[in-house]
Short mmCIF file of C-alpha atoms in Angstrom, two decimals:
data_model
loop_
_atom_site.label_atom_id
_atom_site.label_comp_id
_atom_site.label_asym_id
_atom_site.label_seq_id
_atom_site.Cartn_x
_atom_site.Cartn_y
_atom_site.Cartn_z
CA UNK A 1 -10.84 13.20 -17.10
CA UNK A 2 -10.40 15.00 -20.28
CA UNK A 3 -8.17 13.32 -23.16
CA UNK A 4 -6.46 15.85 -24.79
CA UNK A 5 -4.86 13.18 -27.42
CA UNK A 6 -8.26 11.51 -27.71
CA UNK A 7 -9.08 12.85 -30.88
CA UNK A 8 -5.07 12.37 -32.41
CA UNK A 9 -5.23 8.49 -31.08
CA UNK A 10 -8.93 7.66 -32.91
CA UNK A 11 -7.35 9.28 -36.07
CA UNK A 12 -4.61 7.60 -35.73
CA UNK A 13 -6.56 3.93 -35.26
CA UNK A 14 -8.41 4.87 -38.29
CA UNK A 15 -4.96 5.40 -40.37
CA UNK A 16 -3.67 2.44 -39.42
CA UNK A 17 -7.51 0.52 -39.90
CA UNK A 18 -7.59 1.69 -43.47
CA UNK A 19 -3.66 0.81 -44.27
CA UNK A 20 -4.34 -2.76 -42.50
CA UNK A 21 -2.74 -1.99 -39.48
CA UNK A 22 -5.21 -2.77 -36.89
CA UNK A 23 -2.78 -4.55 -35.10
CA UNK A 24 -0.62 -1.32 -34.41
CA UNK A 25 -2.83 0.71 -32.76
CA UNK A 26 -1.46 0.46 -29.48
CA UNK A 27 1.66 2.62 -31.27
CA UNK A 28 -0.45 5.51 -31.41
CA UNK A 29 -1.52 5.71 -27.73
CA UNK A 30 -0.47 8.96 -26.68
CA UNK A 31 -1.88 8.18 -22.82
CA UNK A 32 -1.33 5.34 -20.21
CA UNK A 33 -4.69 4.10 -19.06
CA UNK A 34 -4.47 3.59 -14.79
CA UNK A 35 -8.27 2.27 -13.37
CA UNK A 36 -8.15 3.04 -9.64
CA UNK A 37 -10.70 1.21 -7.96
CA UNK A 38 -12.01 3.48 -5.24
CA UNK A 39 -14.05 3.50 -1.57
CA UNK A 40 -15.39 6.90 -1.72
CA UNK A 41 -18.77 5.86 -0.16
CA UNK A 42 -19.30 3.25 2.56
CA UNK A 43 -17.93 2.34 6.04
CA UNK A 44 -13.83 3.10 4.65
CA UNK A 45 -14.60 6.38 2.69
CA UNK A 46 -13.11 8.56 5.40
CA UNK A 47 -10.16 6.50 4.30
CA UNK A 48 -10.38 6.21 0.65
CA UNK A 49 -11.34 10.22 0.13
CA UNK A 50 -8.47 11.70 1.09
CA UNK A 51 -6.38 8.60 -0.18
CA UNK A 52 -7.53 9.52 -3.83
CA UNK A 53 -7.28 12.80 -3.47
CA UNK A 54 -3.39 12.52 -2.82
CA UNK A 55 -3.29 10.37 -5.71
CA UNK A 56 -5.39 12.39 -8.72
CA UNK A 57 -3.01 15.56 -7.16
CA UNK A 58 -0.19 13.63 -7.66
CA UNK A 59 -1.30 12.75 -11.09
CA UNK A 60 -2.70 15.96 -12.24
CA UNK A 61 1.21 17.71 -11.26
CA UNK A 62 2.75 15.13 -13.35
CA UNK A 63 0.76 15.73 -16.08
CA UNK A 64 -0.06 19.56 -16.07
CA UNK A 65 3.32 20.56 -14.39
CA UNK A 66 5.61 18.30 -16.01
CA UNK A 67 4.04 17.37 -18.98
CA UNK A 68 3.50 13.51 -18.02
CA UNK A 69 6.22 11.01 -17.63
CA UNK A 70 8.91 11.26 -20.45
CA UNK A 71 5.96 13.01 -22.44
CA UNK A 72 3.36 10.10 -21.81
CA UNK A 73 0.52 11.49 -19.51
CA UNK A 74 -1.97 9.46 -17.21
CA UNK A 75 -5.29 8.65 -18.21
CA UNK A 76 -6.75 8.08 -14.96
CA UNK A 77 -10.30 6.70 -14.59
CA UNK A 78 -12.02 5.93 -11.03
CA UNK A 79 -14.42 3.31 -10.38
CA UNK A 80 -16.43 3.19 -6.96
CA UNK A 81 -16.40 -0.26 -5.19
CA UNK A 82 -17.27 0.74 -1.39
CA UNK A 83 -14.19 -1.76 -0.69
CA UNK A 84 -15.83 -4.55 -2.43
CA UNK A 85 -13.34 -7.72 -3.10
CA UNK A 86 -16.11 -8.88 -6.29
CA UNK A 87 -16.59 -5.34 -6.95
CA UNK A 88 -12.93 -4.60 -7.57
CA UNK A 89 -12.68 -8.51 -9.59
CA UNK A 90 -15.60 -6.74 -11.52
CA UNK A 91 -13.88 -3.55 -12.04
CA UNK A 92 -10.41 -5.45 -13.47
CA UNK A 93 -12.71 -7.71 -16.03
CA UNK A 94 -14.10 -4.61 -17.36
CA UNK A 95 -10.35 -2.59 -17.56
CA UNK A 96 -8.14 -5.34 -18.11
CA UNK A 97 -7.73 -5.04 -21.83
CA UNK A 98 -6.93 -1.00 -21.64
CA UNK A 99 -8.89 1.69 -23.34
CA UNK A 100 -8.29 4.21 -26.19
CA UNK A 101 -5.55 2.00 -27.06
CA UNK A 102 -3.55 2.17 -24.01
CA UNK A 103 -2.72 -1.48 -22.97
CA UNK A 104 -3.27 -2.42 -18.81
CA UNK A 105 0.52 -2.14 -17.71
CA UNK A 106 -0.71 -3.13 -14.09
CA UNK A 107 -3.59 -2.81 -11.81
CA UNK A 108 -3.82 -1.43 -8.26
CA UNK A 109 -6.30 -3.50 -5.96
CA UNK A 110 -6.42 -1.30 -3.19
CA UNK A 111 -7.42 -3.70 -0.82
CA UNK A 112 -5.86 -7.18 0.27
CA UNK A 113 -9.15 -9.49 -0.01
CA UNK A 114 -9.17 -8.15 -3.58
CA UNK A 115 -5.81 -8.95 -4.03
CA UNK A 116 -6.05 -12.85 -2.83
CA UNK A 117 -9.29 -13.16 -5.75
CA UNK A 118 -7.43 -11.99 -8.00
CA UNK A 119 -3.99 -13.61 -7.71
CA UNK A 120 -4.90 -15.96 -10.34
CA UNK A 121 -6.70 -14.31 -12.96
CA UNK A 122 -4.02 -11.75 -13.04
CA UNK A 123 -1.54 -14.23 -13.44
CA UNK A 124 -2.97 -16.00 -16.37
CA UNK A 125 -3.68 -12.80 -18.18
CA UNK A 126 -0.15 -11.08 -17.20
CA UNK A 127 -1.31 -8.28 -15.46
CA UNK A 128 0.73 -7.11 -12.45
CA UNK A 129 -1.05 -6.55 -9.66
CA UNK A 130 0.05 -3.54 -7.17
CA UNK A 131 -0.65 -3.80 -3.51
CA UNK A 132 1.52 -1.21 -1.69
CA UNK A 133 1.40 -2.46 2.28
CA UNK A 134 -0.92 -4.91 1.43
CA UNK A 135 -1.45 -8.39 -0.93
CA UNK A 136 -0.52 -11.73 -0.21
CA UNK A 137 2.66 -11.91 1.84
CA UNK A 138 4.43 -14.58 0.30
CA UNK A 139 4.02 -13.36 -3.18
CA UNK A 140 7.02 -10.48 -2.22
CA UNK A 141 8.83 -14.34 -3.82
CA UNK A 142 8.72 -13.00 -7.55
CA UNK A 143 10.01 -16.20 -9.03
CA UNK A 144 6.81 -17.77 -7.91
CA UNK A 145 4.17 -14.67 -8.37
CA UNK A 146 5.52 -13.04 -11.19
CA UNK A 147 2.65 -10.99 -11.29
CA UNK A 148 1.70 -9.99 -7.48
CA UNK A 149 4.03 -6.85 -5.91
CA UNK A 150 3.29 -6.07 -2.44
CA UNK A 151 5.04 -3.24 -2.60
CA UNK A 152 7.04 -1.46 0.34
CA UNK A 153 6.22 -3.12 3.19
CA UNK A 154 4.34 -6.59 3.26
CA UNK A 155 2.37 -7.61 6.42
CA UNK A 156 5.31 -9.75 7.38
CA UNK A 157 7.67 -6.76 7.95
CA UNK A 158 5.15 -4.70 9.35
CA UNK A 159 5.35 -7.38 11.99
CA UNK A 160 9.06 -7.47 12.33
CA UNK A 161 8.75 -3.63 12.55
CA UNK A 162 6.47 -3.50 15.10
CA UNK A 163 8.22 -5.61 17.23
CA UNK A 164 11.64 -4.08 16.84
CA UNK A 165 10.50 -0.83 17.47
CA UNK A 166 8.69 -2.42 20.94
CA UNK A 167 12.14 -4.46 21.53
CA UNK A 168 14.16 -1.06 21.51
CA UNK A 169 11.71 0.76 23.73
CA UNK A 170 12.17 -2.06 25.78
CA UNK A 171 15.93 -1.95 25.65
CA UNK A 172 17.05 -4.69 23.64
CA UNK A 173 16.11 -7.96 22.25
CA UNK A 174 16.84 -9.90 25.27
CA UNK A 175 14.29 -8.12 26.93
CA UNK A 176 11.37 -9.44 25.01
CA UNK A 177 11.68 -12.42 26.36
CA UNK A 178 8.47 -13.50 29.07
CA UNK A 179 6.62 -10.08 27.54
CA UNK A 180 3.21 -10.18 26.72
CA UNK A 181 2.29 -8.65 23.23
CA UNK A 182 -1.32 -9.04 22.12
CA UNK A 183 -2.39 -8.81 18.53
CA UNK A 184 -6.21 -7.33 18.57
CA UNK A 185 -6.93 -7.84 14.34
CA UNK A 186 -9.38 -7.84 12.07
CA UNK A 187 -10.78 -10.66 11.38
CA UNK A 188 -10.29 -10.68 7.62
CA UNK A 189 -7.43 -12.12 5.13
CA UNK A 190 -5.77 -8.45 5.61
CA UNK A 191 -5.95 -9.05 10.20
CA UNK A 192 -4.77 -12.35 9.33
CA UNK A 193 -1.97 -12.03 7.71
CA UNK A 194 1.15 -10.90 10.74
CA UNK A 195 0.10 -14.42 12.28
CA UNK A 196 2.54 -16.41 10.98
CA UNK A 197 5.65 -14.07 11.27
CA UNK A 198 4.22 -13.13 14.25
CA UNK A 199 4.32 -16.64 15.32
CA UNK A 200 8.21 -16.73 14.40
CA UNK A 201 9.13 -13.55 15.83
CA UNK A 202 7.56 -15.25 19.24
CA UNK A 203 9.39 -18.24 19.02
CA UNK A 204 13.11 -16.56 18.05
CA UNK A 205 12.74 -14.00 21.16
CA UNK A 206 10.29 -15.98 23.80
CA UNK A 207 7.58 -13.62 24.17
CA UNK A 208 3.84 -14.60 25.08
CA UNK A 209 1.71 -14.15 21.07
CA UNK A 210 -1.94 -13.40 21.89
CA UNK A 211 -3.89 -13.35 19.04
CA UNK A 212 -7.50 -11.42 19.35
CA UNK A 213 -9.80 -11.36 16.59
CA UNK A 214 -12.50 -8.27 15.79
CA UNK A 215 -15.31 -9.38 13.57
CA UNK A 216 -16.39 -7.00 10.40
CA UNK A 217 -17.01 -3.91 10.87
CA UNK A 218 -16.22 -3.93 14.43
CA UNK A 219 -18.66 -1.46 15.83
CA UNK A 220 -18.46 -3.08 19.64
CA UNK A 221 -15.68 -4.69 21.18
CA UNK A 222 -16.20 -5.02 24.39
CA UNK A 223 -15.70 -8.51 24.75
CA UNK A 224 -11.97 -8.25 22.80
CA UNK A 225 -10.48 -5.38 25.21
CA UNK A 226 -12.36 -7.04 28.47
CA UNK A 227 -10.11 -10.33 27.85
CA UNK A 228 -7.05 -8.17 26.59
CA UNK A 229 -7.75 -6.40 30.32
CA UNK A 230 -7.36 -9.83 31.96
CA UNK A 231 -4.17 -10.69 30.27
CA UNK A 232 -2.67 -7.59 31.45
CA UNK A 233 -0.63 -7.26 28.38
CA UNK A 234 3.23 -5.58 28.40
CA UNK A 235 2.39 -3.99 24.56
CA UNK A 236 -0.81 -4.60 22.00
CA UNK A 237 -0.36 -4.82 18.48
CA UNK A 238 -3.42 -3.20 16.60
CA UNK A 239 -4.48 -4.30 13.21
CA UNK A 240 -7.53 -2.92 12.76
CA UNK A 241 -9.11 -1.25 9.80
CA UNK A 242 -12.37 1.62 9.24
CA UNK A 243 -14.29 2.43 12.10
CA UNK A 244 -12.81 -0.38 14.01
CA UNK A 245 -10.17 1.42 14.98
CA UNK A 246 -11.44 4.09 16.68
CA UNK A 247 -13.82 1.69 18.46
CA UNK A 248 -10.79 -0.21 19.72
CA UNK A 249 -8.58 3.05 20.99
CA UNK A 250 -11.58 3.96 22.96
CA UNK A 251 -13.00 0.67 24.13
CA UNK A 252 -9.09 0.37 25.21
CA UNK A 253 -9.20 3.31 27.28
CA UNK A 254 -12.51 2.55 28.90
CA UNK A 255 -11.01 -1.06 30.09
CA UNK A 256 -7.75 0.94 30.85
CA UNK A 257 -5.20 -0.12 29.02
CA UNK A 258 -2.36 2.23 28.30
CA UNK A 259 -2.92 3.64 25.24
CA UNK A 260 0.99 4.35 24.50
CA UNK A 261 1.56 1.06 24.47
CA UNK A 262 -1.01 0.07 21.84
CA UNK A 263 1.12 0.08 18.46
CA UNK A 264 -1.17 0.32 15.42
CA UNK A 265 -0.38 -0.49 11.75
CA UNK A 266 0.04 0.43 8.80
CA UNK A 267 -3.93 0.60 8.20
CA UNK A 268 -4.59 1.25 11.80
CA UNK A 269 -2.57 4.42 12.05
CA UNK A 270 -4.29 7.61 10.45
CA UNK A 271 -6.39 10.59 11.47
CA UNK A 272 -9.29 8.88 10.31
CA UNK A 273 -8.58 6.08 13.06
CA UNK A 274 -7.77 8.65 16.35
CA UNK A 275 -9.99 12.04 15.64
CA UNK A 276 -12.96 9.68 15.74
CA UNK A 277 -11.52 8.48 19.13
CA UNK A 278 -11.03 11.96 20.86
CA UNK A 279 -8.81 12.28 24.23
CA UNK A 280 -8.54 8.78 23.93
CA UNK A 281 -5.92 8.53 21.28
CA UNK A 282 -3.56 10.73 22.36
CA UNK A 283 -0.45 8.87 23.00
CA UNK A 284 -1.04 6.19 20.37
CA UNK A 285 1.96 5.19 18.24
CA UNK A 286 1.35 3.86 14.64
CA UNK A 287 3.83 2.21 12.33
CA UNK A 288 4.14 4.92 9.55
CA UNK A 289 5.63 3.81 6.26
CA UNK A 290 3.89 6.88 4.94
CA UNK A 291 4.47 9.38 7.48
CA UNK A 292 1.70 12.17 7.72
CA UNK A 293 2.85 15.95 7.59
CA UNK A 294 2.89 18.43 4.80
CA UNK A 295 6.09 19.84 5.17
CA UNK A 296 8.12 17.66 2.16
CA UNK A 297 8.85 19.36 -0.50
CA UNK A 298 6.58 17.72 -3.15
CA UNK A 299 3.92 19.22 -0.53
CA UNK A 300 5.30 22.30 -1.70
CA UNK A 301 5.21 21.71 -5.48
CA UNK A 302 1.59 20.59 -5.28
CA UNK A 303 0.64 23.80 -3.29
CA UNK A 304 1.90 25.89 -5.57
CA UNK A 305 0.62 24.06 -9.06
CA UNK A 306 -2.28 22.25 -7.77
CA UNK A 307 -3.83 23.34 -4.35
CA UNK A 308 -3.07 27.09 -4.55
CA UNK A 309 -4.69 26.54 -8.43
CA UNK A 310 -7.79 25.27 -7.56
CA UNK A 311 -7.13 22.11 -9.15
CA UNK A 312 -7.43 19.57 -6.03
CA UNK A 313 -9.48 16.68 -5.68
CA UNK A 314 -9.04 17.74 -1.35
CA UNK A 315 -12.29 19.11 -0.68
CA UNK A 316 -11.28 20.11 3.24
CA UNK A 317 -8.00 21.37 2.58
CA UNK A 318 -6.58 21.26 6.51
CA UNK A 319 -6.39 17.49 4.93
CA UNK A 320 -3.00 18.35 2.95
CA UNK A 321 -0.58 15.84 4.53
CA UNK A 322 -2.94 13.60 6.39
CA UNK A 323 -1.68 10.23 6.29
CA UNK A 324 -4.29 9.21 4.12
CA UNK A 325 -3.62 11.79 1.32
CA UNK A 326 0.33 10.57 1.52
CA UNK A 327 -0.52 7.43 1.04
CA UNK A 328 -2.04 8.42 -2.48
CA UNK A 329 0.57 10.68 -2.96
CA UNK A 330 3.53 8.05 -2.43
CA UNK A 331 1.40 5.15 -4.15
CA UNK A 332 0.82 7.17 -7.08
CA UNK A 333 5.11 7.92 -7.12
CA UNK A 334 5.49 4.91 -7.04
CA UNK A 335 3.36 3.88 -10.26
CA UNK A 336 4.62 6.84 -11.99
CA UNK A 337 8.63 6.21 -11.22
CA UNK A 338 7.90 2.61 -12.35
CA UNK A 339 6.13 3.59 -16.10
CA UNK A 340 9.20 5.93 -16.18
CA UNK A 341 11.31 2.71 -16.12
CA UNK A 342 9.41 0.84 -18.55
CA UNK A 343 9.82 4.06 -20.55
CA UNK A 344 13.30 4.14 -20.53
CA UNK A 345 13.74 0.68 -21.74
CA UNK A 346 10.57 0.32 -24.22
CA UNK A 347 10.20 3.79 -25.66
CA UNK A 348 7.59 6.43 -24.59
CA UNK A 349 4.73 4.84 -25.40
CA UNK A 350 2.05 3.10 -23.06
CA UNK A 351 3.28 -0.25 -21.68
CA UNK A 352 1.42 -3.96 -21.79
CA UNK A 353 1.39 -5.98 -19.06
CA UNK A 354 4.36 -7.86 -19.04
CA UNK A 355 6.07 -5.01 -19.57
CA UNK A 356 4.72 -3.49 -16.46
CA UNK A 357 6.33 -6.03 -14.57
CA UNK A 358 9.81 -5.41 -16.29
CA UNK A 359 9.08 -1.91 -15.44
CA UNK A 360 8.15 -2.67 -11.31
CA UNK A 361 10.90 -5.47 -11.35
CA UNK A 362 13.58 -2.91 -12.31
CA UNK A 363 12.32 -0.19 -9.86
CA UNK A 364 15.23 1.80 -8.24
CA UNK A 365 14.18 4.78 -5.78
CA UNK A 366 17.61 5.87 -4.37
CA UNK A 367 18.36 8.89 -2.30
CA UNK A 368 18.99 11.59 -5.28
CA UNK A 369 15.90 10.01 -7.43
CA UNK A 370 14.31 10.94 -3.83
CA UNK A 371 14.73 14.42 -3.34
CA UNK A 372 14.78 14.97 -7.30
CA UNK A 373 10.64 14.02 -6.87
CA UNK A 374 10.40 15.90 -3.70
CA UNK A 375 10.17 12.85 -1.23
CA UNK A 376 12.93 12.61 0.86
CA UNK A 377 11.60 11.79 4.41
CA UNK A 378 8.03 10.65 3.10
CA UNK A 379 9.26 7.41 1.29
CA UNK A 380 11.93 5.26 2.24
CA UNK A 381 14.43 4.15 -0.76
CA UNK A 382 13.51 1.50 -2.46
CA UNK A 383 14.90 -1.32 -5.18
CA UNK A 384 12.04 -4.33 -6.48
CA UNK A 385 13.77 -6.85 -8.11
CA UNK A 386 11.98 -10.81 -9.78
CA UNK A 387 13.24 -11.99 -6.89
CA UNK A 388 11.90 -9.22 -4.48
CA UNK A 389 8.87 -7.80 -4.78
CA UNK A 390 8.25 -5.52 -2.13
CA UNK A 391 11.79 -4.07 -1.66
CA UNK A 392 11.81 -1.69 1.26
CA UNK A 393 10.77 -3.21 4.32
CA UNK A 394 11.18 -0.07 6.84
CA UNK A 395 8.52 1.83 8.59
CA UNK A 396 9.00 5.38 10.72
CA UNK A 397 6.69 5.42 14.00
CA UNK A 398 4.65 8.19 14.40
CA UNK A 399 2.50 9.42 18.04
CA UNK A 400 -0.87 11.04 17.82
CA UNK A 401 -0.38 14.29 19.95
CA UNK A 402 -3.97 15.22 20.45
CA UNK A 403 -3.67 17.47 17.67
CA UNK A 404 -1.55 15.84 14.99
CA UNK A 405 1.04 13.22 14.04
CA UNK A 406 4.14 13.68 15.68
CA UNK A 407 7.33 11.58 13.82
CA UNK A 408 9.29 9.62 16.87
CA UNK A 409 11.53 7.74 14.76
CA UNK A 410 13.60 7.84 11.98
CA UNK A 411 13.31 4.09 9.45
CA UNK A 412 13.11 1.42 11.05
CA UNK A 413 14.07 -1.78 9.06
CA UNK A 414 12.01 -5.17 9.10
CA UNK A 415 14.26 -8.23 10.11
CA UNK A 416 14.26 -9.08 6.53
CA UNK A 417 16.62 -12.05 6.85
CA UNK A 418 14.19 -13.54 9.32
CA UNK A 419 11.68 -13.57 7.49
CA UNK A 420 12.22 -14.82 3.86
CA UNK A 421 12.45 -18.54 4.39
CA UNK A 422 8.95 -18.39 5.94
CA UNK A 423 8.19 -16.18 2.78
CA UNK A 424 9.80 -18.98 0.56
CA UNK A 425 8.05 -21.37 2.50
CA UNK A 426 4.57 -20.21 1.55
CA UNK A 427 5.49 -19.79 -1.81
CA UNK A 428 6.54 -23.05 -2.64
CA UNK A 429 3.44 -24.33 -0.82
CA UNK A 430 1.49 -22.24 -2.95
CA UNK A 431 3.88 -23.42 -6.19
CA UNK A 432 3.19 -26.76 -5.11
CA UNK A 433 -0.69 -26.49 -4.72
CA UNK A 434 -1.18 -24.72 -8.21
CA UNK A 435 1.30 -26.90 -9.93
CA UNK A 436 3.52 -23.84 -10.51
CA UNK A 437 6.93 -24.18 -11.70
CA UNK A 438 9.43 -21.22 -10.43
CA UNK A 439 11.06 -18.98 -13.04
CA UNK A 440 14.62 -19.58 -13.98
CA UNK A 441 15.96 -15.91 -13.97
CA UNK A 442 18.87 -17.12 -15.56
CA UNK A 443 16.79 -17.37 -18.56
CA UNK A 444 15.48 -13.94 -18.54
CA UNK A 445 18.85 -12.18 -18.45
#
């Protein structure tokens, strides 16, 4: 992108070189510097296309429209890594220091495998690390990954989701017990990671946990949905990702199983994943912590100041509100309400990394901050703390109509208490395998 304070910030580095402050140059960043490390080409870029696209709109309103955050705009640069864990490690070596004097306040991954390589690194070099619906479960335990946020709705909730919403369409609790519910997932660290709640959720309400894995990229499945056929499942959990996912809904169909009682997830559960799959799909329910649709109002501001302008990154404009494009869209709110945080507390000036995480770690999203940014009904409240680091936990379920998403629910909240001692427990494994000592909050009041 252009840098309209390009020019001000190299004159002001050379003021400060030839007074002998180097060391100050950061002060005269007029921009924050946010990499995004994109899947525009490749076996997700159905995915990642539109999911950009929400997010450079978003971006471009907040800085043409409103003038950037608190008067600081986004320097947003993209760099293509066809979903490429090393690509993406390659992509934060090269960014991790900032540019035009813009520190790194935090890095998004994009992608969970990324996330798990580069737990450590980021760690060591205080970078937070932003995973919205995705990263390493247990690091939602700030005190042990101070720099890891899995932002919104870990794998672990999406879970607990997915199984309340099947327990009230069942008609309680109770009734789960002696059920059937198959998990059909990608066999990766992202399909992986449910198991273990899963595993719990089983064991607290007695139903049968099948656990089906799909190799990369999933092209043929027969095999998968011919055993899921002989179980004769009561509900299948999918938790697939790319083309997999259309593969699945229609290798389903062909072996007959119901296909409104196939739940997908958060990644399984866009038009990318059932206009692929045709008739086929039309009845599937997807967990939907960002809901498609384009009828919220910060639709309607980017319309107006952005689409209607000519200034969208959407090249197929019937796109507007695909789940995708929210997904930039409420990814990219969330970055920007978080710098406006760290603004209020550090000044308006481009934040370093470890004041990112003060930024992230003091997150509120409430109902009025809501529908003051337009998203009321798209994003679910929200409140990160050290100790929490995804803070929401809810998803809405959405049906595929034949034609578009149809909302069926209104937020439906993980069984958060459930949960966190398994959370804790992985943590302090992990703690105890790295030879990590947990913060003492008390010492950072």
């Amino acid at each position: 992108m252009k840098h309209p304070f390009f020019m001000q910030s190299l004159l002001a580095v050379a003021l400060s070189a030839s007074l002998g402050l180097g060391a100050v140059a950061t002060a005269f960043a007029a921009e924050q510097y946010v990499p995004l490390p994109t899947y525009r080409v490749g076996p997700y870029a159905s995915s990642g296309t539109l999911w950009w696209a929400g997010t450079l709109d978003y971006f471009r309103y907040i800085n043409e429209v409103e003038g950037g955050i608190n008067g600081v705009k986004i320097n947003y640069e993209e760099f293509e890594t066809e979903w490429s864990p090393d690509r993406t490690v390659e992509v934060y070596e090269r960014v991790k220091k900032g540019k035009n004097g813009s520190p790194l306040a935090f890095f998004f991954t994009h992608s969970t495998p990324a996330s798990y390589a580069l737990i450590e690194k980021a760690a060591a070099d205080k970078i937070p690390l932003i995973d919205p619906a995705g990263g390493r479960t247990e690091s939602t335990d700030g005190t042990v990954f101070p720099y890891a946020f899995p932002l919104l709705f870990n794998y672990y909730s999406q879970a607990s989701t997915g199984i309340n919403f099947i327990a009230q369409k069942e008609g309680g609790f109770d009734k789960l017990k002696g059920k059937k519910i198959v998990t059909v997932y990608h066999d990766s660290a992202y399909g992986r990671e449910t198991q273990a709640a899963i595993k719990l959720l089983a064991e607290k309400y007695g139903f049968e946990n099948i656990q089906i894995p799909v190799a990369d990229p999933g092209n043929e499945q027969s095999p998968q949905w011919r055993r899921v056929r002989e179980i004769k499942p009561d509900w299948v959990f999918l938790r697939t990702w790319g083309v997999s996912t259309p593969v699945a809904i229609k290798t389903a169909a062909r072996f007959g199983i119901p296909v409104d009682h196939i739940i997908g997830d958060v990644w399984a559960g866009s038009e990318a994943d059932v206009i692929p799959a045709g008739a086929a799909a039309k009845g599937y329910q997807a967990l939907a912590p960002y809901p498609g649709g384009a009828t919220f109002d910060v639709h309607q501001r980017l319309k107006k100041h952005i689409l209607d302008a000519g200034k969208s990154d959407l090249k197929d404009k019937k796109f507007f509100g695909s789940v995708y494009y929210n997904i930039g869209l409420v990814n990219a709110a969330l970055a920007v309400e978080a710098l406006r945080t760290g603004y209020q507390k550090f000044g308006n000036r481009p934040l370093n990394g470890e004041e990112g995480r003060w930024a992230f770690e003091h997150l509120v999203i409430d109902n009025a901050r809501l529908k003051a940014i337009g998203f009321t009904g798209l994003l679910q409240p929200i409140q990160i703390t050290a100790k929490d680091h995804e803070g929401g936990g809810a998803a809405r379920i959405q049906q595929w109509d034949g034609k578009q998403w149809q909302l069926k629910t209104d937020w439906i909240q993980a069984d958060r208490d459930t949960l966190r001692p398994l959370i804790e427990a992985k943590a302090n494994a992990y703690a105890k395998e790295k030879g990590i000592t947990r913060r003492d909050l008390s010492k950072e009041q």
